[in-house]
CSV table of C-alpha atoms in Angstrom, one decimal:
chain,number,residue,atom,x,y,z
A,718,MET,CA,62.8,-14.1,29.4
A,719,LYS,CA,61.2,-10.6,29.4
A,720,ILE,CA,64.0,-8.1,28.7
A,721,ALA,CA,64.0,-4.3,28.7
A,722,VAL,CA,66.4,-2.6,26.3
A,723,LEU,CA,66.9,1.0,27.1
A,724,GLY,CA,68.1,3.1,24.2
A,725,THR,CA,67.2,3.1,20.5
A,726,GLY,CA,70.7,3.6,19.0
A,727,MET,CA,72.8,1.1,17.2
A,728,VAL,CA,73.7,-0.8,20.3
A,729,GLY,CA,70.1,-1.0,21.5
A,730,ASP,CA,69.0,-2.2,18.1
A,731,ALA,CA,71.8,-4.9,18.0
A,732,ILE,CA,71.1,-6.2,21.5
A,733,GLY,CA,67.4,-6.1,21.1
A,734,SER,CA,67.4,-7.8,17.7
A,735,ARG,CA,69.6,-10.6,18.9
A,736,LEU,CA,67.5,-11.1,22.0
A,737,VAL,CA,64.4,-11.4,19.9
A,738,GLU,CA,66.2,-13.8,17.6
A,739,LEU,CA,67.0,-15.9,20.6
A,740,GLY,CA,63.3,-16.1,21.6
A,741,HIS,CA,63.2,-13.5,24.3
A,742,GLU,CA,60.4,-11.0,24.8
A,743,VAL,CA,61.9,-7.5,24.3
A,744,LYS,CA,60.5,-4.1,25.0
A,745,MET,CA,62.6,-1.2,23.8
A,746,GLY,CA,62.5,1.9,26.0
A,747,SER,CA,63.1,5.5,25.1
A,748,ARG,CA,62.2,9.0,26.3
A,749,THR,CA,58.8,9.1,24.6
A,750,ALA,CA,56.4,6.3,23.8
A,751,ASP,CA,56.4,7.3,20.1
A,752,ASN,CA,60.1,7.2,19.3
A,753,GLU,CA,60.5,6.6,15.6
A,754,LYS,CA,63.5,4.3,15.9
A,755,ALA,CA,61.7,2.2,18.5
A,756,LYS,CA,58.7,2.0,16.2
A,757,ALA,CA,61.0,0.8,13.4
A,758,PHE,CA,62.5,-1.8,15.7
A,759,VAL,CA,59.1,-3.2,16.6
A,760,ALA,CA,58.0,-3.2,12.9
A,761,LYS,CA,61.2,-5.0,11.9
A,762,HIS,CA,60.4,-7.8,14.4
A,763,ASN,CA,56.8,-8.3,13.3
A,764,GLY,CA,55.3,-7.9,16.7
A,765,GLN,CA,57.8,-10.1,18.4
A,766,ALA,CA,59.0,-7.0,20.2
A,767,SER,CA,57.4,-3.9,21.7
A,768,ALA,CA,58.3,-0.4,22.7
A,769,GLY,CA,57.4,2.2,25.2
A,770,THR,CA,58.9,4.8,27.6
A,771,PHE,CA,61.9,4.0,29.7
A,772,ALA,CA,59.4,3.3,32.6
A,773,ASP,CA,57.2,1.0,30.4
A,774,ALA,CA,60.2,-1.0,29.3
A,775,ALA,CA,61.8,-1.2,32.8
A,776,ALA,CA,58.5,-2.3,34.3
A,777,PHE,CA,58.2,-5.0,31.7
A,778,GLY,CA,61.7,-6.4,31.9
A,779,GLU,CA,63.0,-9.0,34.4
A,780,ILE,CA,66.4,-7.8,33.4
A,781,ILE,CA,67.4,-4.4,31.9
A,782,PHE,CA,70.0,-3.6,29.3
A,783,ASN,CA,71.3,-0.1,29.5
A,784,CYS,CA,72.2,0.9,25.9
A,785,THR,CA,71.7,4.6,26.3
A,786,ALA,CA,74.4,7.2,25.7
A,787,GLY,CA,76.7,7.1,28.8
A,788,GLY,CA,76.3,10.8,29.6
A,789,ALA,CA,72.5,10.3,29.7
A,790,SER,CA,72.3,6.9,31.4
A,791,VAL,CA,71.6,8.0,34.9
A,792,GLU,CA,68.9,10.4,33.7
A,793,ALA,CA,67.3,7.6,31.6
A,794,LEU,CA,67.3,5.2,34.6
A,795,THR,CA,65.8,7.9,36.7
A,796,MET,CA,63.1,8.3,34.2
A,797,ALA,CA,62.7,4.5,34.2
A,798,GLY,CA,61.8,4.9,37.9
A,799,GLU,CA,63.3,3.2,40.9
A,800,SER,CA,60.2,1.2,41.5
A,801,ASN,CA,60.6,-0.3,38.0
A,802,ILE,CA,64.3,-1.1,38.2
A,803,GLY,CA,64.7,-1.9,41.9
A,804,GLY,CA,66.1,-5.3,42.6
A,805,LYS,CA,66.7,-6.0,39.0
A,806,ILE,CA,69.9,-6.7,37.0
A,807,ILE,CA,71.1,-3.8,34.9
A,808,VAL,CA,73.5,-4.9,32.2
A,809,ASP,CA,75.4,-1.7,31.6
A,810,ILE,CA,76.9,-1.5,28.1
A,811,ALA,CA,77.2,2.2,28.0
A,812,ASN,CA,80.4,4.3,28.0
A,813,PRO,CA,80.8,7.8,29.4
A,814,LEU,CA,82.0,9.4,26.2
A,815,ASP,CA,82.5,13.2,26.2
A,816,PHE,CA,82.0,14.6,22.7
A,817,SER,CA,82.3,18.2,23.9
A,818,LYS,CA,86.1,18.4,23.6
A,819,GLY,CA,86.6,17.3,20.0
A,820,MET,CA,87.1,14.1,18.2
A,821,PRO,CA,87.8,11.3,19.0
A,822,PRO,CA,85.7,11.7,22.2
A,823,SER,CA,87.3,11.6,25.6
A,824,LEU,CA,85.8,10.3,28.8
A,825,ILE,CA,83.5,12.5,31.0
A,826,PRO,CA,85.9,13.6,33.7
A,827,ALA,CA,83.4,13.1,36.6
A,828,LEU,CA,82.7,9.5,35.3
A,829,SER,CA,86.3,8.3,34.7
A,830,ASN,CA,89.7,7.6,36.2
A,831,THR,CA,88.8,7.5,39.9
A,832,HIS,CA,85.1,6.8,39.1
A,833,SER,CA,83.1,5.2,36.3
A,834,LEU,CA,79.6,5.1,34.8
A,835,GLY,CA,79.0,1.6,36.1
A,836,GLU,CA,79.8,2.7,39.7
A,837,GLU,CA,77.7,5.8,39.3
A,838,ILE,CA,74.7,3.8,38.3
A,839,GLN,CA,75.2,1.3,41.1
A,840,LYS,CA,75.6,4.1,43.6
A,841,THR,CA,72.6,6.1,42.4
A,842,PHE,CA,70.3,3.0,42.3
A,843,PRO,CA,71.7,0.9,45.2
A,844,SER,CA,69.0,-1.8,45.1
A,845,THR,CA,69.8,-2.7,41.5
A,846,LYS,CA,72.5,-5.2,40.5
A,847,VAL,CA,74.8,-3.5,37.9
A,848,VAL,CA,76.8,-5.8,35.7
A,849,LYS,CA,79.2,-4.1,33.3
A,850,THR,CA,80.0,-6.0,30.2
A,851,LEU,CA,80.3,-5.9,26.4
A,852,ASN,CA,81.1,-2.1,26.4
A,853,THR,CA,84.6,-2.6,25.0
A,854,MET,CA,83.7,-3.6,21.5
A,855,TRP,CA,81.6,-2.8,18.4
A,856,CYS,CA,78.0,-3.9,18.9
A,857,GLY,CA,78.1,-6.4,16.0
A,858,LEU,CA,80.7,-8.4,18.0
A,859,MET,CA,78.8,-8.1,21.3
A,860,VAL,CA,76.0,-10.2,20.0
A,861,ASN,CA,77.9,-12.4,17.6
A,862,PRO,CA,81.5,-12.9,18.8
A,863,ALA,CA,82.1,-15.6,16.2
A,864,LEU,CA,82.3,-12.9,13.5
A,865,ILE,CA,86.0,-12.8,14.2
A,866,ASN,CA,88.6,-15.5,15.2
A,867,SER,CA,85.8,-18.1,15.9
A,868,GLY,CA,84.7,-16.0,18.8
A,869,ASP,CA,88.1,-16.4,20.6
A,870,HIS,CA,88.6,-13.0,22.0
A,871,THR,CA,87.9,-11.4,25.4
A,872,ASN,CA,84.8,-9.9,26.9
A,873,PHE,CA,85.2,-8.4,30.4
A,874,ILE,CA,82.5,-8.6,33.1
A,875,CYS,CA,82.4,-6.9,36.5
A,876,GLY,CA,79.8,-6.2,39.2
A,877,HIS,CA,79.2,-6.6,42.9
A,878,ASP,CA,76.7,-9.4,42.7
A,879,VAL,CA,78.1,-12.8,41.9
A,880,ASP,CA,74.7,-14.3,41.1
A,881,ALA,CA,73.8,-11.4,38.8
A,882,LYS,CA,77.1,-11.9,36.9
A,883,GLN,CA,76.2,-15.6,36.6
A,884,GLN,CA,72.8,-14.8,35.1
A,885,VAL,CA,74.3,-12.4,32.7
A,886,LYS,CA,76.9,-14.9,31.6
A,887,VAL,CA,74.1,-17.3,30.6
A,888,LEU,CA,72.8,-14.6,28.2
A,889,LEU,CA,76.4,-14.0,27.0
A,890,ASN,CA,76.6,-17.7,26.3
A,891,GLU,CA,73.4,-17.4,24.3
A,892,PHE,CA,75.0,-14.6,22.3
A,893,GLY,CA,77.9,-17.0,21.5
A,894,TRP,CA,80.4,-16.1,24.2
A,895,LYS,CA,82.3,-19.1,25.6
A,896,ASN,CA,83.0,-19.0,29.3
A,897,GLU,CA,86.8,-19.1,28.7
A,898,ASN,CA,86.5,-15.8,26.9
A,899,ILE,CA,84.6,-14.1,29.6
A,900,LEU,CA,87.0,-12.5,32.1
A,901,ASP,CA,85.6,-11.5,35.5
A,902,LEU,CA,87.5,-8.5,36.8
A,903,GLY,CA,85.7,-8.4,40.1
A,904,ASP,CA,83.4,-5.8,41.6
A,905,ILE,CA,81.9,-2.8,39.7
A,906,SER,CA,84.9,-0.6,40.4
A,907,SER,CA,86.7,-2.5,37.6
A,908,ALA,CA,84.4,-0.6,35.3
A,909,ARG,CA,87.1,2.1,35.7
A,910,GLY,CA,89.3,-0.2,33.8
A,911,THR,CA,87.0,-1.5,31.1
A,912,GLU,CA,85.5,2.0,30.3
A,913,ALA,CA,89.1,3.3,29.9
A,914,ILE,CA,89.5,0.9,27.0
A,915,LEU,CA,87.4,3.3,24.9
A,916,PRO,CA,90.2,5.8,24.2
A,917,VAL,CA,92.5,3.2,22.8
A,918,TRP,CA,89.6,1.4,21.0
A,919,LEU,CA,88.9,4.7,19.2
A,920,ARG,CA,92.5,5.2,18.2
A,921,ILE,CA,92.8,1.6,16.8
A,922,TRP,CA,89.5,2.1,14.9
A,923,ASN,CA,90.9,5.3,13.4
A,924,ALA,CA,94.3,3.7,12.6
A,925,THR,CA,92.9,0.6,11.0
A,926,GLN,CA,89.6,1.9,9.7
A,927,ASN,CA,88.0,-1.3,10.9
A,928,GLY,CA,85.7,-1.5,13.9
A,929,ALA,CA,85.2,-5.2,13.8
A,930,PHE,CA,88.1,-6.0,16.1
A,931,ASN,CA,88.5,-6.9,19.7
A,932,PHE,CA,91.2,-7.5,22.3
A,933,LYS,CA,92.2,-10.9,23.4
A,934,VAL,CA,94.1,-11.2,26.7
A,935,ILE,CA,97.0,-13.5,26.0
A,936,SER,CA,99.0,-15.1,28.7
B,427,MET,CA,124.4,2.0,19.2
B,428,LYS,CA,125.0,4.3,22.2
B,429,ILE,CA,121.8,4.3,24.2
B,430,ALA,CA,120.7,6.2,27.3
B,431,VAL,CA,118.3,4.5,29.7
B,432,LEU,CA,116.8,7.1,32.1
B,433,GLY,CA,115.5,5.4,35.3
B,434,THR,CA,116.9,2.7,37.6
B,435,GLY,CA,113.7,0.8,38.3
B,436,MET,CA,112.5,-2.6,37.1
B,437,VAL,CA,111.7,-1.2,33.6
B,438,GLY,CA,115.1,0.6,33.2
B,439,ASP,CA,116.9,-2.5,34.3
B,440,ALA,CA,115.0,-4.8,31.9
B,441,ILE,CA,115.4,-2.4,29.0
B,442,GLY,CA,119.1,-1.7,29.8
B,443,SER,CA,120.0,-5.3,30.3
B,444,ARG,CA,118.4,-6.4,27.1
B,445,LEU,CA,120.1,-3.7,25.1
B,446,VAL,CA,123.5,-4.7,26.6
B,447,GLU,CA,122.7,-8.3,25.7
B,448,LEU,CA,122.1,-7.2,22.1
B,449,GLY,CA,125.5,-5.5,22.0
B,450,HIS,CA,124.5,-1.9,22.5
B,451,GLU,CA,126.5,0.5,24.7
B,452,VAL,CA,124.2,1.5,27.5
B,453,LYS,CA,124.5,4.3,30.1
B,454,MET,CA,121.9,4.3,32.8
B,455,GLY,CA,120.9,7.8,34.1
B,456,SER,CA,119.5,8.8,37.4
B,457,ARG,CA,119.3,11.8,39.7
B,458,THR,CA,122.7,11.4,41.2
B,459,ALA,CA,125.9,9.9,39.8
B,460,ASP,CA,126.2,7.4,42.7
B,461,ASN,CA,122.8,5.8,42.5
B,462,GLU,CA,123.0,2.3,44.2
B,463,LYS,CA,120.7,0.6,41.7
B,464,ALA,CA,122.6,2.0,38.7
B,465,LYS,CA,125.9,0.9,40.3
B,466,ALA,CA,124.5,-2.6,40.7
B,467,PHE,CA,123.3,-2.5,37.0
B,468,VAL,CA,126.8,-1.6,35.9
B,469,ALA,CA,128.4,-4.3,38.1
B,470,LYS,CA,126.0,-6.9,36.7
B,471,HIS,CA,127.1,-6.2,33.2
B,472,ASN,CA,130.8,-6.4,33.9
B,473,GLY,CA,131.7,-3.0,32.5
B,474,GLN,CA,129.6,-3.5,29.3
B,475,ALA,CA,127.4,-0.7,30.7
B,476,SER,CA,128.0,2.6,32.5
B,477,ALA,CA,126.0,5.0,34.7
B,478,GLY,CA,125.8,8.6,35.5
B,479,THR,CA,123.4,11.5,36.0
B,480,PHE,CA,120.4,12.0,33.7
B,481,ALA,CA,122.6,14.6,31.9
B,482,ASP,CA,125.5,12.2,31.6
B,483,ALA,CA,123.4,9.5,30.2
B,484,ALA,CA,121.5,11.8,27.8
B,485,ALA,CA,124.7,13.3,26.5
B,486,PHE,CA,126.0,9.8,25.8
B,487,GLY,CA,123.0,8.3,24.1
B,488,GLU,CA,122.1,8.6,20.4
B,489,ILE,CA,118.7,7.5,21.5
B,490,ILE,CA,117.1,7.9,24.9
B,491,PHE,CA,114.7,5.5,26.7
B,492,ASN,CA,112.5,7.2,29.3
B,493,CYS,CA,112.0,4.5,32.0
B,494,THR,CA,111.4,7.0,34.8
B,495,ALA,CA,108.2,7.1,36.8
B,496,GLY,CA,105.6,9.0,34.7
B,497,GLY,CA,104.9,11.7,37.3
B,498,ALA,CA,108.7,12.5,37.4
B,499,SER,CA,109.5,12.1,33.7
B,500,VAL,CA,109.4,15.8,32.7
B,501,GLU,CA,111.5,16.7,35.6
B,502,ALA,CA,114.0,14.0,34.8
B,503,LEU,CA,114.2,15.1,31.2
B,504,THR,CA,114.6,18.7,32.3
B,505,MET,CA,117.5,17.5,34.5
B,506,ALA,CA,118.9,15.7,31.5
B,507,GLY,CA,119.1,19.0,29.8
B,508,GLU,CA,117.7,20.3,26.5
B,509,SER,CA,121.1,20.5,25.0
B,510,ASN,CA,121.7,16.8,25.7
B,511,ILE,CA,118.3,15.5,24.5
B,512,GLY,CA,117.5,18.0,21.6
B,513,GLY,CA,117.0,16.4,18.2
B,514,LYS,CA,117.1,12.9,19.7
B,515,ILE,CA,114.5,10.2,19.8
B,516,ILE,CA,113.0,9.7,23.2
B,517,VAL,CA,111.4,6.2,23.5
B,518,ASP,CA,108.8,6.9,26.1
B,519,ILE,CA,107.8,3.8,28.1
B,520,ALA,CA,106.5,5.6,31.2
B,521,ASN,CA,102.9,5.8,32.4
B,522,PRO,CA,101.4,8.8,34.3
B,523,LEU,CA,100.3,6.7,37.3
B,524,ASP,CA,98.8,8.5,40.3
B,525,PHE,CA,99.4,6.6,43.6
B,526,SER,CA,98.0,9.4,45.7
B,527,LYS,CA,94.3,8.2,45.5
B,528,GLY,CA,94.7,4.6,46.7
B,529,MET,CA,95.4,1.3,44.9
B,530,PRO,CA,95.2,0.4,42.2
B,531,PRO,CA,96.8,3.7,41.0
B,532,SER,CA,94.7,5.9,38.7
B,533,LEU,CA,96.1,8.3,36.1
B,534,ILE,CA,97.4,11.7,36.9
B,535,PRO,CA,94.5,13.9,35.9
B,536,ALA,CA,96.5,16.6,34.1
B,537,LEU,CA,98.3,13.9,32.1
B,538,SER,CA,95.3,11.8,31.0
B,539,ASN,CA,92.0,11.7,29.1
B,540,THR,CA,92.4,14.9,27.0
B,541,HIS,CA,96.2,14.9,27.4
B,542,SER,CA,99.0,12.3,28.0
B,543,LEU,CA,102.5,12.0,29.3
B,544,GLY,CA,103.8,11.4,25.7
B,545,GLU,CA,102.3,14.6,24.5
B,546,GLU,CA,103.5,16.5,27.5
B,547,ILE,CA,107.1,15.4,26.9
B,548,GLN,CA,106.8,16.2,23.2
B,549,LYS,CA,105.3,19.7,24.0
B,550,THR,CA,107.9,20.5,26.7
B,551,PHE,CA,110.8,19.4,24.5
B,552,PRO,CA,109.7,20.2,21.0
B,553,SER,CA,113.0,19.5,19.3
B,554,THR,CA,112.9,15.9,20.5
B,555,LYS,CA,111.2,13.1,18.7
B,556,VAL,CA,109.0,11.3,21.2
B,557,VAL,CA,108.0,7.7,20.3
B,558,LYS,CA,105.5,6.1,22.7
B,559,THR,CA,105.7,2.3,22.8
B,560,LEU,CA,106.0,-0.7,25.1
B,561,ASN,CA,104.2,1.0,28.0
B,562,THR,CA,101.2,-1.3,27.9
B,563,MET,CA,102.8,-4.4,29.3
B,564,TRP,CA,105.0,-5.9,32.0
B,565,CYS,CA,108.7,-5.1,31.3
B,566,GLY,CA,109.6,-8.8,30.9
B,567,LEU,CA,107.4,-9.0,27.8
B,568,MET,CA,108.7,-5.6,26.5
B,569,VAL,CA,112.1,-7.0,25.9
B,570,ASN,CA,111.2,-10.7,25.2
B,571,PRO,CA,107.7,-10.9,23.6
B,572,ALA,CA,108.3,-14.6,22.8
B,573,LEU,CA,107.7,-15.4,26.5
B,574,ILE,CA,104.0,-15.8,25.7
B,575,ASN,CA,102.1,-17.0,22.6
B,576,SER,CA,105.4,-17.2,20.5
B,577,GLY,CA,105.5,-13.4,20.6
B,578,ASP,CA,102.1,-13.1,18.8
B,579,HIS,CA,100.5,-10.2,20.7
B,580,THR,CA,100.3,-6.5,20.2
B,581,ASN,CA,102.7,-3.6,20.9
B,582,PHE,CA,101.4,-0.2,20.1
B,583,ILE,CA,103.6,2.7,18.8
B,584,CYS,CA,102.8,6.3,18.2
B,585,GLY,CA,104.7,9.6,17.6
B,586,HIS,CA,104.8,12.5,15.2
B,587,ASP,CA,108.0,11.5,13.5
B,588,VAL,CA,107.7,8.7,11.0
B,589,ASP,CA,111.5,8.1,10.7
B,590,ALA,CA,111.9,8.1,14.4
B,591,LYS,CA,109.1,5.4,14.7
B,592,GLN,CA,110.9,3.4,12.0
B,593,GLN,CA,114.2,3.6,13.9
B,594,VAL,CA,112.5,2.5,17.1
B,595,LYS,CA,110.8,-0.4,15.2
B,596,VAL,CA,114.3,-1.7,14.4
B,597,LEU,CA,115.1,-1.9,18.1
B,598,LEU,CA,111.8,-3.5,18.8
B,599,ASN,CA,112.6,-6.1,16.1
B,600,GLU,CA,115.9,-6.7,18.0
B,601,PHE,CA,113.8,-7.3,21.2
B,602,GLY,CA,111.9,-9.9,19.3
B,603,TRP,CA,108.8,-8.0,18.1
B,604,LYS,CA,107.6,-8.9,14.6
B,605,ASN,CA,106.4,-6.0,12.4
B,606,GLU,CA,102.9,-7.6,12.2
B,607,ASN,CA,102.6,-7.3,15.9
B,608,ILE,CA,103.6,-3.6,16.1
B,609,LEU,CA,100.5,-1.4,15.6
B,610,ASP,CA,101.1,2.2,14.6
B,611,LEU,CA,98.3,4.3,16.0
B,612,GLY,CA,99.5,7.6,14.4
B,613,ASP,CA,100.8,10.7,16.1
B,614,ILE,CA,101.7,11.2,19.7
B,615,SER,CA,98.2,12.1,20.7
B,616,SER,CA,97.4,8.4,20.5
B,617,ALA,CA,99.4,8.1,23.8
B,618,ARG,CA,96.0,9.2,25.3
B,619,GLY,CA,94.8,5.8,24.2
B,620,THR,CA,97.7,3.6,25.1
B,621,GLU,CA,98.4,5.2,28.5
B,622,ALA,CA,94.7,4.6,29.2
B,623,ILE,CA,95.3,0.9,29.0
B,624,LEU,CA,96.9,0.9,32.4
B,625,PRO,CA,93.7,1.0,34.4
B,626,VAL,CA,92.4,-2.1,32.8
B,627,TRP,CA,95.9,-3.7,32.8
B,628,LEU,CA,96.0,-3.3,36.6
B,629,ARG,CA,92.5,-4.8,37.0
B,630,ILE,CA,93.4,-7.8,34.9
B,631,TRP,CA,96.6,-8.3,36.8
B,632,ASN,CA,94.7,-8.2,40.1
B,633,ALA,CA,92.0,-10.6,38.9
B,634,THR,CA,94.4,-13.1,37.4
B,635,GLN,CA,97.3,-12.6,39.7
B,636,ASN,CA,99.5,-12.8,36.6
B,637,GLY,CA,101.4,-9.9,35.1
B,638,ALA,CA,102.8,-11.9,32.2
B,639,PHE,CA,99.9,-11.2,29.9
B,640,ASN,CA,99.3,-8.8,27.0
B,641,PHE,CA,96.6,-7.8,24.6
B,642,LYS,CA,96.3,-9.0,21.1
B,643,VAL,CA,94.2,-7.0,18.7
B,644,ILE,CA,92.1,-9.5,16.9
B,645,SER,CA,90.2,-8.7,13.7
């Protein structure tokens, strides 16, 4: 499948690299066509991946992973262009972290509590199908859940479009996620819940000095 | 031990009843000395518990459980009186839920994200020792973790005072919590993290129609 990965940070690299490994065609998108990290990503994958602007990548992808910084995601998708993203699935992995008020980061007030980044993207680009998932853990686990507890821990998913969630689940299965560990929380407003995990995630990371953990919902 | 339980709701009843069962002397506190729910609580325990105003209960208790509604907790503790709570441990189980903006509730803006109810109580009553714990789950599990997964799931604890946290851990052990399932996140500012679990807790509850679940931190 042709997949756009927007964002050149750790998350974009992890998602993009795993997708290449799984045989997908990946184009990494960033602000400029000559982004150094994107070039390194392409070089690392010996031509099995490509890079370009947000618009180039979005036009290329049948499905789009948003791996940009949460505070810049709407701008990045605007740069990608509505004509390039319209009608497509946006897998939104970003978190609306606010680094302006000290560490650990808090959440951007306008994108939290009674709103969320996932909802803001869906509202700004109504013809897209936003699926929020994977945003509640370290990127190493996103693409390789078996790294801990044989993959038996929880990944949340939410979004308005049931078919879009099903298509994303197939990719999650390819990453190694078993269906019984993918918990569908309903429509995209549940991103208010999953994005709110970040504050406690950061506290656990700080207390344990280990980012390779995840939550499992036990009942 | 003589213990005050402030609040007559489901959480206060669950905590108070379990403490009585464990042999502690419990006084339930509420706004007025003749609260019907508090009277029913006392009657249920055949005189092994008592009830009174917030001030009566706080004066009685060597340790104080705050089981009031989060938005009313500071007022309740103010009514309890600084002279009755000063120097004592306040086990803060409350969550700053905001029911004014529709369901599911969000968090009270002034008590979330860059602040928390736990911190607000500690700041308002600086001579107390606030220990935040148990607030991330259904009250049935708080006092009987073995109800699911043989008790193997996570309870967070945070607070400035290390000795106070240790004393609360002893009570948690009596409830059935094993030390390896009690995760200390540090000082009371980590209540920003644990109180932020509520939004996702409420979404999971809604999606699964089951409140008898908890999170386990897997690494």
